[in-house]
mmCIF file of C-alpha atoms in Angstrom:
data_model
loop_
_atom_site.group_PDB
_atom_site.id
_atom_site.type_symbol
_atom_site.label_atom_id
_atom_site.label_comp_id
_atom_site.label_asym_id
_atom_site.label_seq_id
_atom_site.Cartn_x
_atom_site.Cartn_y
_atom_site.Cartn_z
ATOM 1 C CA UNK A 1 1.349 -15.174 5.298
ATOM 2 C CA UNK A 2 1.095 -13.724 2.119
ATOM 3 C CA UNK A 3 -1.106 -10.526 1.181
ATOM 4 C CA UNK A 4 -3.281 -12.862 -1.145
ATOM 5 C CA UNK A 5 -3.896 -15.101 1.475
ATOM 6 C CA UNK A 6 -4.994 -12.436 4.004
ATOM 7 C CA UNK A 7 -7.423 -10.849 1.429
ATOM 8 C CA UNK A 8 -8.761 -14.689 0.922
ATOM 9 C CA UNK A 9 -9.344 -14.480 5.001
ATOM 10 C CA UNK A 10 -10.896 -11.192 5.275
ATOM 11 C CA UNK A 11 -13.080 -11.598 2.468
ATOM 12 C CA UNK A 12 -14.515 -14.747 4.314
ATOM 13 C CA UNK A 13 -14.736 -12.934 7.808
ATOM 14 C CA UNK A 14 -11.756 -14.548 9.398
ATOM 15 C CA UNK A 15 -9.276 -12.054 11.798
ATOM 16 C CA UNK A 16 -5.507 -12.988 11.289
ATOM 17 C CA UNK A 17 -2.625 -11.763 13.740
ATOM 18 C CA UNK A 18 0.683 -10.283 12.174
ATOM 19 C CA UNK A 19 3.506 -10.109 14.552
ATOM 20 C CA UNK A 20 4.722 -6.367 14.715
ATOM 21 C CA UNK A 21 8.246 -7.586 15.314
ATOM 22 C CA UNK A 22 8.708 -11.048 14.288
ATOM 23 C CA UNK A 23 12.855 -9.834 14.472
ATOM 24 C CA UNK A 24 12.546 -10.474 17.957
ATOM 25 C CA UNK A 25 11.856 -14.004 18.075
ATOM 26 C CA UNK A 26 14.618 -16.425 18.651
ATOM 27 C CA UNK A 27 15.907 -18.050 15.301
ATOM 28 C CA UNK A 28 13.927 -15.371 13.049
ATOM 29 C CA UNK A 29 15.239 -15.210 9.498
ATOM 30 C CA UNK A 30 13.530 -13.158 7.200
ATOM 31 C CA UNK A 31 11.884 -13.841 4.039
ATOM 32 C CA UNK A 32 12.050 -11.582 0.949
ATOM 33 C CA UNK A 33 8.697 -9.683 -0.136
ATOM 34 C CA UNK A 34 8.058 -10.842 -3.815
ATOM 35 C CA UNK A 35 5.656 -8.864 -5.775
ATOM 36 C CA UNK A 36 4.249 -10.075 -8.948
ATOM 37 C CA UNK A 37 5.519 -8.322 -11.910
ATOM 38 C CA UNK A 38 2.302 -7.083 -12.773
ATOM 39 C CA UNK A 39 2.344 -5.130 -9.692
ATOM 40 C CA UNK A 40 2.936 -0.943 -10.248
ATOM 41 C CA UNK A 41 1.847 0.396 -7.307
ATOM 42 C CA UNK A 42 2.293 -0.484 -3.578
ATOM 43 C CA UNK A 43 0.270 0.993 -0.768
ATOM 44 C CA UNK A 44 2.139 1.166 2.777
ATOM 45 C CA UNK A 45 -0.473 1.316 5.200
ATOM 46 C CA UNK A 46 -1.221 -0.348 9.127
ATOM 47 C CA UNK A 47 -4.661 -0.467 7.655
ATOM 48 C CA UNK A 48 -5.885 -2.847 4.948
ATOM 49 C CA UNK A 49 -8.567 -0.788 2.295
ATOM 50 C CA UNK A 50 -11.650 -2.618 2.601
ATOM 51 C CA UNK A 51 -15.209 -1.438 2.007
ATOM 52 C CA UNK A 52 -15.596 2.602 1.378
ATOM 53 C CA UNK A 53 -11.644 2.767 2.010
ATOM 54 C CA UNK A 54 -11.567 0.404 -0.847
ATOM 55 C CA UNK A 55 -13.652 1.895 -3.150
ATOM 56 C CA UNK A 56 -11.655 5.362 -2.638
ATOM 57 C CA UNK A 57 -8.515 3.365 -3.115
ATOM 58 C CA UNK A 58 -9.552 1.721 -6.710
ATOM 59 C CA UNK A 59 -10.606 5.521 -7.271
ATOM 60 C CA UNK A 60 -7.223 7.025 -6.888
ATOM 61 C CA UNK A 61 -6.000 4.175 -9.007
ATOM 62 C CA UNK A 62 -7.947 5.014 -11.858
ATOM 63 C CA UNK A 63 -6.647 9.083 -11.863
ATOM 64 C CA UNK A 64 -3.333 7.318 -12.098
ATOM 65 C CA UNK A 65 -4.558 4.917 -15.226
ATOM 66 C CA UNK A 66 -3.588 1.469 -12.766
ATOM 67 C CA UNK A 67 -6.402 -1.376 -12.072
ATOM 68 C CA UNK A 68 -6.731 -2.749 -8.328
ATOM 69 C CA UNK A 69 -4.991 -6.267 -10.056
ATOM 70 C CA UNK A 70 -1.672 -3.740 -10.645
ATOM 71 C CA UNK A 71 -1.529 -2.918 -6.903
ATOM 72 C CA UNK A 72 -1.071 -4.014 -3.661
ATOM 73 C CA UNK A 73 -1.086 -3.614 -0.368
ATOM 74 C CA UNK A 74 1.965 -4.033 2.621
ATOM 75 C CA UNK A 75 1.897 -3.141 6.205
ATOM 76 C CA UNK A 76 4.998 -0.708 7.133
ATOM 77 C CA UNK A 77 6.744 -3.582 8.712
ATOM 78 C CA UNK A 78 7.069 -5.579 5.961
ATOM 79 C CA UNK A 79 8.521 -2.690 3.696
ATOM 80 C CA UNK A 80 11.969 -4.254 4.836
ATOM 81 C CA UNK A 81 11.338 -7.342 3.112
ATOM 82 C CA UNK A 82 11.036 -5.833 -0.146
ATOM 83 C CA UNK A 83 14.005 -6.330 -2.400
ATOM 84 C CA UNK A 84 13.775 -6.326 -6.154
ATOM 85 C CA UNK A 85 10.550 -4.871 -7.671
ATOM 86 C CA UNK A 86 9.144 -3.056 -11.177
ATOM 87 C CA UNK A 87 7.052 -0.711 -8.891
ATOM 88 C CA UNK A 88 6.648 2.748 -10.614
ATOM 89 C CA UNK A 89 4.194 4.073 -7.386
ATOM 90 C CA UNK A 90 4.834 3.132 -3.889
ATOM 91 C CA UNK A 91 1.926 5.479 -1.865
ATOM 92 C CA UNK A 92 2.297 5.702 1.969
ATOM 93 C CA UNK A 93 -1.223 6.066 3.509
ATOM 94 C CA UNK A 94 -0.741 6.736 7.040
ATOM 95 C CA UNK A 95 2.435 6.061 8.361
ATOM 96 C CA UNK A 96 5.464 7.361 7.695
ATOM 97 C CA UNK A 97 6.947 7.281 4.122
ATOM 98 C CA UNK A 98 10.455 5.800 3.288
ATOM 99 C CA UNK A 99 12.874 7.645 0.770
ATOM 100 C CA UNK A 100 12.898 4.665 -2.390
ATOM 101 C CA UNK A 101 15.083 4.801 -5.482
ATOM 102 C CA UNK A 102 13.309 5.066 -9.288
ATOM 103 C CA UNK A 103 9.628 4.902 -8.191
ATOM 104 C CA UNK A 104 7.393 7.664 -7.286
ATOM 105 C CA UNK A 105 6.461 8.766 -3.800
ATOM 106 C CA UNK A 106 3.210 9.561 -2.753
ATOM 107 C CA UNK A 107 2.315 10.374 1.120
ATOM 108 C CA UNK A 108 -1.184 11.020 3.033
ATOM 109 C CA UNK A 109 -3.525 10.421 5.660
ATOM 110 C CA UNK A 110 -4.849 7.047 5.756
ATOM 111 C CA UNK A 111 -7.410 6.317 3.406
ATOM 112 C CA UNK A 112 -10.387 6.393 6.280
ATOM 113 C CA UNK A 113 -9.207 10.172 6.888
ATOM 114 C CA UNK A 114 -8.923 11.251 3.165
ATOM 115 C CA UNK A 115 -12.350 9.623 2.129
ATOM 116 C CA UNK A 116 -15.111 12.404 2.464
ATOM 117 C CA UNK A 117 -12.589 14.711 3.248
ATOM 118 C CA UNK A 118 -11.907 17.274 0.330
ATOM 119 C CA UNK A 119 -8.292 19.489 1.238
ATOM 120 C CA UNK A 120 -6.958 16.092 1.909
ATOM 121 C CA UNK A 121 -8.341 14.578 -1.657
ATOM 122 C CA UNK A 122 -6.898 17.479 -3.108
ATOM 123 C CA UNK A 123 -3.163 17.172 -1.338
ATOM 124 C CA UNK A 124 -2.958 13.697 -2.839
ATOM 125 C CA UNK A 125 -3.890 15.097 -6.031
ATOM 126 C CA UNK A 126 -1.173 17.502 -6.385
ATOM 127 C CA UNK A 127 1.054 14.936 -5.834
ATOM 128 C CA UNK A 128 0.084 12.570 -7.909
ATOM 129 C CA UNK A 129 -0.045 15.033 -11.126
ATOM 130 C CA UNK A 130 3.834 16.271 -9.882
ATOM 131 C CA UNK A 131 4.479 12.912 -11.372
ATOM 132 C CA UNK A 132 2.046 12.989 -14.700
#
């Protein structure tokens, strides 16, 4: 299911189910992640930023001059999938990050553990401005 469908469910209330490893069924080919080339930024996180999470996440897009509509949002298993992209950010918010050629790295603390939380803000900070 694709990440604009999912938001399209959430915003309307409805759960969906994503099979953690969807390698293990029988017959299981896997499709390629395709990002629109608007996209700049991708955030790697088992949680999807809704509500204050989302707020603090179109925050922290703004200090790095991006609009929510240049971003989007993956869970770590489907990091795989992803093939050819223009990404200049890819920002792992909490799980573990993944070494990836020609874009810049960010890592932290999901964005329920950063929000309100100041040191953490701050960690993020410094490395986002390693990169401006």
């Amino acid at each position: 299911m694709s990440q604009h469908t999912l938001s399209y469910l959430q915003e309307m209330g409805i759960t969906s189910f994503q099979l953690l490893h969807p390698e293990r069924l029988v017959g299981y080919t896997p499709s390629e992640l395709i990002l629109p080339e608007s996209c700049q930024l991708l955030l790697v996180s088992p949680q999807f930023p809704e509500g204050d999470s989302a707020q603090l996440f179109e925050n922290i897009l703004k200090t790095i001059k991006l609009t929510v509509a240049q971003a989007a949002h993956i869970y770590p298993a489907q990091l795989a999938s992803l093939h050819q992209h223009q990404l200049k950010w890819v920002w792992f918010a909490g799980c573990q990050s993944q070494a990836l050629e020609g874009v810049n790295l960010l890592s932290s603390d999901s964005l329920a553990q950063i929000d309100g939380d100041t040191q953490r803000k701050r960690a993020l900070w410094q490395q986002i401005q390693r990169y401006q």
